[in-house]
Amino acid sequence: MSYRGTLMAVYAHPDDESFGTGGTLALYAERGYRVVLLTATKGEAGEIQDPTMRSDEPISEIRQRELKCACEILGIEGPYYLGYRDSGMAGSPDNERPDSFLQADLDEATGRVVEAIRRFRPDVIITFEPGGGYGHPDHIKANEVATRAFHLAGDPARYPEQGLPPWQPRKLYYTALPRRLFRAMAQRMREAGIDPAQRGYNYEERGMPDEVISTEIDVSGVLDKKTRAFLCHRSQISPNGIIAQLPTEAMQEFMRTEYFWRVVPESPVEGVERDLFAGL
Ligand SMILES: [Zn+2]
C-alpha cells in the first residue's frame, strides 16, 4: 500500500488521541496518509468516571479495549504502547512509582520514540504542548520525550544499537487550544445555565495565547468519527461533566476545529496554516 505521507501522534494515555485530535487523525487517514499512534501508558491510574460502569477488570484492560475501539473508528494504526505506567495526576502517589512514565529515564524513554520514528518514518509528528494541556505530568513528559526524539532520530550517532537507519521527520506540531476557545466555551456554558467556575476550571485563564496557534484543521467532515471514537472511552466520560451537559450544537461547534502550534519549521506562518503537510 502506498501512502501520501505519514503522521505520527505521541500521547500519554488512552483517550488523549480522541479528546484532543481525533478529527485530525481521522481526516489524514481518510485522505490516504498513514497515521500511527504511540501511547506512553495504558491509563493504569485512571478511574472509572461513569458510575453505571461497574467492573472488576483492571482499568488498564478496559482502557486498552477502549483505545483499540477508537483507533478502529479513526482508521489509524496502533496503538503502539511505549510500555510505561500512568503516573496519575500531579502530586498523587502514582507519581513516585519507578515504572511510571514520569520517573522514566529521559534518554531511555526518548530512545523508545526514536525507535518508532525510525521504524515508521513519519513526515509529521504531533504531541502535547509543553504545559501538557492542563499540566498532567505524563502529558508534559510526552512533550519532552517526543520533542527530543524528533531532534535525535535523524542523528546516526544516537541510539545506533537500534540497528535502524536514522530518520528525520520534517514537521513538529504541538496541540494547543487557544484561549479564545475557552472563553467562547465559558460563554456557551453560561448561556446553557452552567456556571463554568463551578466546574473546577477557570475557563477564562485556560488555553494557550491565541498568537501561538499557527494551524487550524477543519475536521467538520469527520465529526461523526471523532465523536464515536471519543465515545469509545466510556470509562473516562463523566455523565456530569461539561461534555455531557453542553448542548450538542455548542459541543459540535467546538469540536469542528483542531488547533496546533507549529514548532518545526520555526519560520513564521503567514496567516493560518490549514494542512499539517503543507509545504511537504
Ligand atoms: Zn491524558
PDB file of C-alpha atoms and ligand atoms in Angstrom:
ATOM      1  CA  MET A   1       0.000   0.000   0.000  1.00  0.00           C
ATOM      2  CA  SER A   2       1.399   3.374  -0.830  1.00  0.00           C
ATOM      3  CA  TYR A   3       0.654   6.341   1.368  1.00  0.00           C
ATOM      4  CA  ARG A   4       0.782  10.067   0.652  1.00  0.00           C
ATOM      5  CA  GLY A   5       2.862  10.529   3.787  1.00  0.00           C
ATOM      6  CA  THR A   6       2.976   9.528   7.444  1.00  0.00           C
ATOM      7  CA  LEU A   7       1.659  11.293  10.514  1.00  0.00           C
ATOM      8  CA  MET A   8       2.693  10.108  13.982  1.00  0.00           C
ATOM      9  CA  ALA A   9       0.951  11.153  17.184  1.00  0.00           C
ATOM     10  CA  VAL A  10       2.708  10.768  20.542  1.00  0.00           C
ATOM     11  CA  TYR A  11       0.376  10.859  23.540  1.00  0.00           C
ATOM     12  CA  ALA A  12       0.323   9.676  27.131  1.00  0.00           C
ATOM     13  CA  HIS A  13      -2.972   7.898  27.823  1.00  0.00           C
ATOM     14  CA  PRO A  14      -5.775   6.086  26.044  1.00  0.00           C
ATOM     15  CA  ASP A  15      -8.276   8.928  25.222  1.00  0.00           C
ATOM     16  CA  ASP A  16      -5.687  11.719  24.647  1.00  0.00           C
ATOM     17  CA  GLU A  17      -5.788  10.960  20.918  1.00  0.00           C
ATOM     18  CA  SER A  18      -9.574  11.235  20.585  1.00  0.00           C
ATOM     19  CA  PHE A  19     -10.324  14.060  23.032  1.00  0.00           C
ATOM     20  CA  GLY A  20      -7.666  16.306  21.537  1.00  0.00           C
ATOM     21  CA  THR A  21      -7.035  15.476  17.913  1.00  0.00           C
ATOM     22  CA  GLY A  22      -9.343  12.640  16.891  1.00  0.00           C
ATOM     23  CA  GLY A  23     -10.626  14.661  13.938  1.00  0.00           C
ATOM     24  CA  THR A  24      -7.166  15.381  12.568  1.00  0.00           C
ATOM     25  CA  LEU A  25      -6.112  11.744  12.891  1.00  0.00           C
ATOM     26  CA  ALA A  26      -9.276  10.512  11.147  1.00  0.00           C
ATOM     27  CA  LEU A  27      -9.053  13.187   8.449  1.00  0.00           C
ATOM     28  CA  TYR A  28      -5.489  12.334   7.395  1.00  0.00           C
ATOM     29  CA  ALA A  29      -6.248   8.613   7.466  1.00  0.00           C
ATOM     30  CA  GLU A  30      -9.210   9.286   5.131  1.00  0.00           C
ATOM     31  CA  ARG A  31      -7.006  11.353   2.845  1.00  0.00           C
ATOM     32  CA  GLY A  32      -4.626   8.433   2.297  1.00  0.00           C
ATOM     33  CA  TYR A  33      -1.927   9.181   4.829  1.00  0.00           C
ATOM     34  CA  ARG A  34      -0.530   6.576   7.175  1.00  0.00           C
ATOM     35  CA  VAL A  35      -1.454   7.633  10.708  1.00  0.00           C
ATOM     36  CA  VAL A  36       0.353   5.943  13.602  1.00  0.00           C
ATOM     37  CA  LEU A  37      -0.428   6.370  17.293  1.00  0.00           C
ATOM     38  CA  LEU A  38       2.117   5.954  20.105  1.00  0.00           C
ATOM     39  CA  THR A  39       0.674   5.945  23.617  1.00  0.00           C
ATOM     40  CA  ALA A  40       3.065   6.000  26.558  1.00  0.00           C
ATOM     41  CA  THR A  41       0.870   4.285  29.167  1.00  0.00           C
ATOM     42  CA  LYS A  42      -2.248   2.160  29.451  1.00  0.00           C
ATOM     43  CA  GLY A  43      -4.005   4.638  31.727  1.00  0.00           C
ATOM     44  CA  GLU A  44      -3.452   2.489  34.820  1.00  0.00           C
ATOM     45  CA  ALA A  45      -4.046   5.375  37.226  1.00  0.00           C
ATOM     46  CA  GLY A  46      -7.359   6.383  35.692  1.00  0.00           C
ATOM     47  CA  GLU A  47     -10.641   5.934  37.469  1.00  0.00           C
ATOM     48  CA  ILE A  48     -13.961   4.892  36.027  1.00  0.00           C
ATOM     49  CA  GLN A  49     -15.866   8.158  35.582  1.00  0.00           C
ATOM     50  CA  ASP A  50     -19.137   6.578  34.551  1.00  0.00           C
ATOM     51  CA  PRO A  51     -20.812   5.247  37.717  1.00  0.00           C
ATOM     52  CA  THR A  52     -23.073   2.936  35.712  1.00  0.00           C
ATOM     53  CA  MET A  53     -19.983   1.011  34.632  1.00  0.00           C
ATOM     54  CA  ARG A  54     -19.007  -1.481  37.288  1.00  0.00           C
ATOM     55  CA  SER A  55     -16.214  -3.852  36.660  1.00  0.00           C
ATOM     56  CA  ASP A  56     -13.677  -5.982  38.497  1.00  0.00           C
ATOM     57  CA  GLU A  57     -11.493  -5.867  35.453  1.00  0.00           C
ATOM     58  CA  PRO A  58      -8.246  -3.890  35.806  1.00  0.00           C
ATOM     59  CA  ILE A  59      -8.719  -0.368  34.454  1.00  0.00           C
ATOM     60  CA  SER A  60      -5.768  -0.849  32.093  1.00  0.00           C
ATOM     61  CA  GLU A  61      -7.621  -3.719  30.378  1.00  0.00           C
ATOM     62  CA  ILE A  62     -10.731  -1.606  29.934  1.00  0.00           C
ATOM     63  CA  ARG A  63      -8.760   1.319  28.603  1.00  0.00           C
ATOM     64  CA  GLN A  64      -6.749  -0.779  26.149  1.00  0.00           C
ATOM     65  CA  ARG A  65     -10.010  -2.062  24.726  1.00  0.00           C
ATOM     66  CA  GLU A  66     -11.400   1.475  24.537  1.00  0.00           C
ATOM     67  CA  LEU A  67      -8.296   2.695  22.721  1.00  0.00           C
ATOM     68  CA  LYS A  68      -8.447  -0.163  20.238  1.00  0.00           C
ATOM     69  CA  CYS A  69     -12.068   0.783  19.564  1.00  0.00           C
ATOM     70  CA  ALA A  70     -11.072   4.421  18.990  1.00  0.00           C
ATOM     71  CA  CYS A  71      -8.206   3.537  16.639  1.00  0.00           C
ATOM     72  CA  GLU A  72     -10.511   1.346  14.553  1.00  0.00           C
ATOM     73  CA  ILE A  73     -13.085   4.110  14.220  1.00  0.00           C
ATOM     74  CA  LEU A  74     -10.454   6.746  13.427  1.00  0.00           C
ATOM     75  CA  GLY A  75      -8.945   4.383  10.843  1.00  0.00           C
ATOM     76  CA  ILE A  76      -5.450   4.700  12.292  1.00  0.00           C
ATOM     77  CA  GLU A  77      -2.639   2.292  13.045  1.00  0.00           C
ATOM     78  CA  GLY A  78      -1.901   1.273  16.603  1.00  0.00           C
ATOM     79  CA  PRO A  79      -1.945   1.855  19.434  1.00  0.00           C
ATOM     80  CA  TYR A  80       1.722   1.168  19.961  1.00  0.00           C
ATOM     81  CA  TYR A  81       2.392   1.375  23.681  1.00  0.00           C
ATOM     82  CA  LEU A  82       5.694   2.729  24.935  1.00  0.00           C
ATOM     83  CA  GLY A  83       5.301   0.471  27.962  1.00  0.00           C
ATOM     84  CA  TYR A  84       5.232   2.866  30.894  1.00  0.00           C
ATOM     85  CA  ARG A  85       2.760   3.118  33.732  1.00  0.00           C
ATOM     86  CA  ASP A  86       0.323   6.015  34.077  1.00  0.00           C
ATOM     87  CA  SER A  87       1.792   8.485  36.630  1.00  0.00           C
ATOM     88  CA  GLY A  88      -1.596   9.808  37.748  1.00  0.00           C
ATOM     89  CA  MET A  89      -2.398  13.426  38.452  1.00  0.00           C
ATOM     90  CA  ALA A  90       0.342  15.761  39.722  1.00  0.00           C
ATOM     91  CA  GLY A  91       1.140  15.018  43.364  1.00  0.00           C
ATOM     92  CA  SER A  92      -0.522  11.598  43.511  1.00  0.00           C
ATOM     93  CA  PRO A  93       1.437   8.606  44.942  1.00  0.00           C
ATOM     94  CA  ASP A  94       1.494   7.021  41.458  1.00  0.00           C
ATOM     95  CA  ASN A  95       3.984   9.773  40.520  1.00  0.00           C
ATOM     96  CA  GLU A  96       6.642   8.034  42.610  1.00  0.00           C
ATOM     97  CA  ARG A  97       6.365   4.556  41.150  1.00  0.00           C
ATOM     98  CA  PRO A  98       9.601   3.550  39.428  1.00  0.00           C
ATOM     99  CA  ASP A  99       7.668   2.104  36.467  1.00  0.00           C
ATOM    100  CA  SER A 100       5.738   5.355  35.942  1.00  0.00           C
ATOM    101  CA  PHE A 101       6.274   7.409  32.803  1.00  0.00           C
ATOM    102  CA  LEU A 102       7.149  10.386  34.995  1.00  0.00           C
ATOM    103  CA  GLN A 103      10.083   8.550  36.585  1.00  0.00           C
ATOM    104  CA  ALA A 104      11.318   7.053  33.311  1.00  0.00           C
ATOM    105  CA  ASP A 105      14.874   7.945  32.359  1.00  0.00           C
ATOM    106  CA  LEU A 106      14.647  10.672  29.711  1.00  0.00           C
ATOM    107  CA  ASP A 107      17.241   9.139  27.354  1.00  0.00           C
ATOM    108  CA  GLU A 108      15.728   5.707  27.656  1.00  0.00           C
ATOM    109  CA  ALA A 109      12.191   6.951  27.009  1.00  0.00           C
ATOM    110  CA  THR A 110      13.409   9.125  24.133  1.00  0.00           C
ATOM    111  CA  GLY A 111      15.043   6.029  22.652  1.00  0.00           C
ATOM    112  CA  ARG A 112      11.692   4.241  22.535  1.00  0.00           C
ATOM    113  CA  VAL A 113      10.177   7.064  20.491  1.00  0.00           C
ATOM    114  CA  VAL A 114      13.309   7.343  18.306  1.00  0.00           C
ATOM    115  CA  GLU A 115      12.954   3.657  17.514  1.00  0.00           C
ATOM    116  CA  ALA A 116       9.330   4.154  16.468  1.00  0.00           C
ATOM    117  CA  ILE A 117      10.279   7.184  14.329  1.00  0.00           C
ATOM    118  CA  ARG A 118      12.986   5.183  12.587  1.00  0.00           C
ATOM    119  CA  ARG A 119      10.598   2.304  12.031  1.00  0.00           C
ATOM    120  CA  PHE A 120       7.548   4.258  10.781  1.00  0.00           C
ATOM    121  CA  ARG A 121       9.408   7.207   9.185  1.00  0.00           C
ATOM    122  CA  PRO A 122       6.804   9.903   9.818  1.00  0.00           C
ATOM    123  CA  ASP A 123       6.921  13.220   7.947  1.00  0.00           C
ATOM    124  CA  VAL A 124       4.955  14.983  10.668  1.00  0.00           C
ATOM    125  CA  ILE A 125       4.798  14.446  14.446  1.00  0.00           C
ATOM    126  CA  ILE A 126       2.157  15.824  16.787  1.00  0.00           C
ATOM    127  CA  THR A 127       2.275  15.788  20.580  1.00  0.00           C
ATOM    128  CA  PHE A 128       1.202  17.881  23.580  1.00  0.00           C
ATOM    129  CA  GLU A 129       2.363  21.431  24.148  1.00  0.00           C
ATOM    130  CA  PRO A 130       4.981  21.848  26.940  1.00  0.00           C
ATOM    131  CA  GLY A 131       2.290  22.529  29.552  1.00  0.00           C
ATOM    132  CA  GLY A 132       0.573  19.246  28.711  1.00  0.00           C
ATOM    133  CA  GLY A 133      -2.777  20.927  28.094  1.00  0.00           C
ATOM    134  CA  TYR A 134      -3.643  21.121  31.764  1.00  0.00           C
ATOM    135  CA  GLY A 135      -0.412  20.163  33.487  1.00  0.00           C
ATOM    136  CA  HIS A 136      -0.772  16.381  33.684  1.00  0.00           C
ATOM    137  CA  PRO A 137       2.774  15.116  34.387  1.00  0.00           C
ATOM    138  CA  ASP A 138       2.514  12.381  31.725  1.00  0.00           C
ATOM    139  CA  HIS A 139       1.421  14.904  29.100  1.00  0.00           C
ATOM    140  CA  ILE A 140       4.393  17.111  29.940  1.00  0.00           C
ATOM    141  CA  LYS A 141       6.699  14.108  29.771  1.00  0.00           C
ATOM    142  CA  ALA A 142       5.221  13.079  26.402  1.00  0.00           C
ATOM    143  CA  ASN A 143       6.043  16.554  25.092  1.00  0.00           C
ATOM    144  CA  GLU A 144       9.643  16.331  26.357  1.00  0.00           C
ATOM    145  CA  VAL A 145      10.239  12.850  25.062  1.00  0.00           C
ATOM    146  CA  ALA A 146       8.598  13.372  21.653  1.00  0.00           C
ATOM    147  CA  THR A 147      10.399  16.693  21.122  1.00  0.00           C
ATOM    148  CA  ARG A 148      13.787  15.183  21.969  1.00  0.00           C
ATOM    149  CA  ALA A 149      13.087  12.155  19.803  1.00  0.00           C
ATOM    150  CA  PHE A 150      12.094  14.409  16.880  1.00  0.00           C
ATOM    151  CA  HIS A 151      15.515  16.094  17.059  1.00  0.00           C
ATOM    152  CA  LEU A 152      17.598  12.954  17.691  1.00  0.00           C
ATOM    153  CA  ALA A 153      16.035  10.353  15.368  1.00  0.00           C
ATOM    154  CA  GLY A 154      17.965  11.717  12.379  1.00  0.00           C
ATOM    155  CA  ASP A 155      21.330  11.617  14.139  1.00  0.00           C
ATOM    156  CA  PRO A 156      23.251   8.423  13.303  1.00  0.00           C
ATOM    157  CA  ALA A 157      25.386   8.877  16.425  1.00  0.00           C
ATOM    158  CA  ARG A 158      22.333   8.485  18.673  1.00  0.00           C
ATOM    159  CA  TYR A 159      20.884   5.082  19.510  1.00  0.00           C
ATOM    160  CA  PRO A 160      22.984   3.190  16.902  1.00  0.00           C
ATOM    161  CA  GLU A 161      22.286  -0.020  18.869  1.00  0.00           C
ATOM    162  CA  GLN A 162      18.749   0.031  17.478  1.00  0.00           C
ATOM    163  CA  GLY A 163      20.168  -1.083  14.137  1.00  0.00           C
ATOM    164  CA  LEU A 164      17.736   1.144  12.243  1.00  0.00           C
ATOM    165  CA  PRO A 165      18.671   3.828   9.721  1.00  0.00           C
ATOM    166  CA  PRO A 166      18.289   7.379  11.052  1.00  0.00           C
ATOM    167  CA  TRP A 167      15.163   9.281  10.028  1.00  0.00           C
ATOM    168  CA  GLN A 168      14.487  12.994  10.359  1.00  0.00           C
ATOM    169  CA  PRO A 169      10.788  13.963  10.382  1.00  0.00           C
ATOM    170  CA  ARG A 170      10.096  17.300   8.677  1.00  0.00           C
ATOM    171  CA  LYS A 171       7.489  18.969  10.863  1.00  0.00           C
ATOM    172  CA  LEU A 172       6.682  19.045  14.582  1.00  0.00           C
ATOM    173  CA  TYR A 173       3.412  20.330  15.972  1.00  0.00           C
ATOM    174  CA  TYR A 174       2.052  20.766  19.472  1.00  0.00           C
ATOM    175  CA  THR A 175      -1.653  20.504  20.137  1.00  0.00           C
ATOM    176  CA  ALA A 176      -2.703  23.814  21.588  1.00  0.00           C
ATOM    177  CA  LEU A 177      -6.151  25.022  22.493  1.00  0.00           C
ATOM    178  CA  PRO A 178      -6.364  28.789  22.139  1.00  0.00           C
ATOM    179  CA  ARG A 179      -7.562  30.954  24.993  1.00  0.00           C
ATOM    180  CA  ARG A 180     -10.298  32.378  22.767  1.00  0.00           C
ATOM    181  CA  LEU A 181     -11.793  28.860  22.500  1.00  0.00           C
ATOM    182  CA  PHE A 182     -12.061  28.530  26.294  1.00  0.00           C
ATOM    183  CA  ARG A 183     -13.591  31.985  26.539  1.00  0.00           C
ATOM    184  CA  ALA A 184     -16.172  31.025  23.930  1.00  0.00           C
ATOM    185  CA  MET A 185     -16.879  27.772  25.786  1.00  0.00           C
ATOM    186  CA  ALA A 186     -17.373  29.610  29.063  1.00  0.00           C
ATOM    187  CA  GLN A 187     -19.813  31.900  27.301  1.00  0.00           C
ATOM    188  CA  ARG A 188     -21.775  28.946  25.901  1.00  0.00           C
ATOM    189  CA  MET A 189     -21.868  27.341  29.350  1.00  0.00           C
ATOM    190  CA  ARG A 190     -23.330  30.455  30.884  1.00  0.00           C
ATOM    191  CA  GLU A 191     -25.903  30.555  28.090  1.00  0.00           C
ATOM    192  CA  ALA A 192     -26.785  26.943  28.913  1.00  0.00           C
ATOM    193  CA  GLY A 193     -27.207  27.874  32.569  1.00  0.00           C
ATOM    194  CA  ILE A 194     -23.974  26.227  33.737  1.00  0.00           C
ATOM    195  CA  ASP A 195     -21.552  28.198  35.876  1.00  0.00           C
ATOM    196  CA  PRO A 196     -18.112  27.460  34.413  1.00  0.00           C
ATOM    197  CA  ALA A 197     -16.405  28.439  37.673  1.00  0.00           C
ATOM    198  CA  GLN A 198     -18.203  25.625  39.490  1.00  0.00           C
ATOM    199  CA  ARG A 199     -16.625  23.049  37.211  1.00  0.00           C
ATOM    200  CA  GLY A 200     -13.206  23.316  38.770  1.00  0.00           C
ATOM    201  CA  TYR A 201     -11.682  25.052  35.787  1.00  0.00           C
ATOM    202  CA  ASN A 202     -11.020  28.694  35.364  1.00  0.00           C
ATOM    203  CA  TYR A 203     -12.067  28.771  31.744  1.00  0.00           C
ATOM    204  CA  GLU A 204     -11.110  32.399  31.354  1.00  0.00           C
ATOM    205  CA  GLU A 205      -7.492  31.574  32.179  1.00  0.00           C
ATOM    206  CA  ARG A 206      -7.067  28.306  30.340  1.00  0.00           C
ATOM    207  CA  GLY A 207      -5.552  27.694  26.938  1.00  0.00           C
ATOM    208  CA  MET A 208      -2.533  28.948  25.033  1.00  0.00           C
ATOM    209  CA  PRO A 209      -2.105  32.564  23.959  1.00  0.00           C
ATOM    210  CA  ASP A 210      -4.050  32.954  20.718  1.00  0.00           C
ATOM    211  CA  GLU A 211      -0.952  34.105  18.834  1.00  0.00           C
ATOM    212  CA  VAL A 212       0.942  30.792  19.190  1.00  0.00           C
ATOM    213  CA  ILE A 213      -1.730  28.997  17.181  1.00  0.00           C
ATOM    214  CA  SER A 214      -0.300  28.606  13.676  1.00  0.00           C
ATOM    215  CA  THR A 215      -2.516  25.921  12.267  1.00  0.00           C
ATOM    216  CA  GLU A 216      -6.219  25.156  12.281  1.00  0.00           C
ATOM    217  CA  ILE A 217      -7.604  21.941  10.889  1.00  0.00           C
ATOM    218  CA  ASP A 218     -11.244  21.873   9.868  1.00  0.00           C
ATOM    219  CA  VAL A 219     -12.488  18.438  10.885  1.00  0.00           C
ATOM    220  CA  SER A 220     -16.192  19.001  10.253  1.00  0.00           C
ATOM    221  CA  GLY A 221     -16.146  16.273   7.584  1.00  0.00           C
ATOM    222  CA  VAL A 222     -15.123  13.631  10.139  1.00  0.00           C
ATOM    223  CA  LEU A 223     -17.107  14.834  13.178  1.00  0.00           C
ATOM    224  CA  ASP A 224     -19.023  11.589  13.285  1.00  0.00           C
ATOM    225  CA  LYS A 225     -15.826   9.524  13.541  1.00  0.00           C
ATOM    226  CA  LYS A 226     -14.383  11.920  16.094  1.00  0.00           C
ATOM    227  CA  THR A 227     -17.499  11.677  18.237  1.00  0.00           C
ATOM    228  CA  ARG A 228     -17.715   7.902  18.011  1.00  0.00           C
ATOM    229  CA  ALA A 229     -14.008   7.490  18.843  1.00  0.00           C
ATOM    230  CA  PHE A 230     -14.484   9.769  21.807  1.00  0.00           C
ATOM    231  CA  LEU A 231     -17.430   7.654  22.992  1.00  0.00           C
ATOM    232  CA  CYS A 232     -15.254   4.502  22.884  1.00  0.00           C
ATOM    233  CA  HIS A 233     -13.608   5.901  26.024  1.00  0.00           C
ATOM    234  CA  ARG A 234     -16.750   5.410  28.007  1.00  0.00           C
ATOM    235  CA  SER A 235     -14.939   4.734  31.285  1.00  0.00           C
ATOM    236  CA  GLN A 236     -13.437   8.237  31.111  1.00  0.00           C
ATOM    237  CA  ILE A 237     -16.584  10.210  30.365  1.00  0.00           C
ATOM    238  CA  SER A 238     -18.390  11.550  33.377  1.00  0.00           C
ATOM    239  CA  PRO A 239     -22.145  11.910  32.897  1.00  0.00           C
ATOM    240  CA  ASN A 240     -21.950  15.068  34.997  1.00  0.00           C
ATOM    241  CA  GLY A 241     -19.082  16.539  33.023  1.00  0.00           C
ATOM    242  CA  ILE A 242     -19.239  19.562  30.821  1.00  0.00           C
ATOM    243  CA  ILE A 243     -19.195  17.465  27.684  1.00  0.00           C
ATOM    244  CA  ALA A 244     -22.338  15.626  28.672  1.00  0.00           C
ATOM    245  CA  GLN A 245     -24.107  18.843  29.654  1.00  0.00           C
ATOM    246  CA  LEU A 246     -23.361  21.351  26.928  1.00  0.00           C
ATOM    247  CA  PRO A 247     -25.945  21.494  24.136  1.00  0.00           C
ATOM    248  CA  THR A 248     -24.973  19.295  21.195  1.00  0.00           C
ATOM    249  CA  GLU A 249     -24.715  22.232  18.760  1.00  0.00           C
ATOM    250  CA  ALA A 250     -22.359  24.049  21.111  1.00  0.00           C
ATOM    251  CA  MET A 251     -20.162  20.957  21.514  1.00  0.00           C
ATOM    252  CA  GLN A 252     -20.077  20.386  17.767  1.00  0.00           C
ATOM    253  CA  GLU A 253     -19.109  23.984  17.197  1.00  0.00           C
ATOM    254  CA  PHE A 254     -16.054  23.494  19.425  1.00  0.00           C
ATOM    255  CA  MET A 255     -15.189  20.061  18.042  1.00  0.00           C
ATOM    256  CA  ARG A 256     -15.172  21.241  14.431  1.00  0.00           C
ATOM    257  CA  THR A 257     -11.731  22.855  14.523  1.00  0.00           C
ATOM    258  CA  GLU A 258      -8.485  21.429  15.929  1.00  0.00           C
ATOM    259  CA  TYR A 259      -5.633  23.763  16.758  1.00  0.00           C
ATOM    260  CA  PHE A 260      -1.876  23.336  16.519  1.00  0.00           C
ATOM    261  CA  TRP A 261       1.288  25.244  17.231  1.00  0.00           C
ATOM    262  CA  ARG A 262       3.926  24.628  14.582  1.00  0.00           C
ATOM    263  CA  VAL A 263       7.311  24.239  16.266  1.00  0.00           C
ATOM    264  CA  VAL A 264       9.408  22.907  13.344  1.00  0.00           C
ATOM    265  CA  PRO A 265       9.926  24.515  10.905  1.00  0.00           C
ATOM    266  CA  GLU A 266      10.262  27.598  13.068  1.00  0.00           C
ATOM    267  CA  SER A 267       9.630  30.073  10.271  1.00  0.00           C
ATOM    268  CA  PRO A 268       6.549  32.169  10.951  1.00  0.00           C
ATOM    269  CA  VAL A 269       3.323  31.000   9.369  1.00  0.00           C
ATOM    270  CA  GLU A 270       1.670  33.517   7.042  1.00  0.00           C
ATOM    271  CA  GLY A 271      -1.963  33.804   8.056  1.00  0.00           C
ATOM    272  CA  VAL A 272      -3.359  30.476   9.195  1.00  0.00           C
ATOM    273  CA  GLU A 273      -1.935  27.171   8.000  1.00  0.00           C
ATOM    274  CA  ARG A 274      -4.706  24.658   7.273  1.00  0.00           C
ATOM    275  CA  ASP A 275      -2.769  21.490   6.422  1.00  0.00           C
ATOM    276  CA  LEU A 276      -0.170  19.708   8.587  1.00  0.00           C
ATOM    277  CA  PHE A 277       1.529  18.506   5.406  1.00  0.00           C
ATOM    278  CA  ALA A 278       1.633  21.949   3.747  1.00  0.00           C
ATOM    279  CA  GLY A 279       4.966  22.506   2.022  1.00  0.00           C
ATOM    280  CA  LEU A 280       5.987  18.831   2.047  1.00  0.00           C
TER     281      LEU A 280
HETATM  282 ZN    ZN B   1      -4.031  12.076  29.171  1.00  0.00          ZN
END
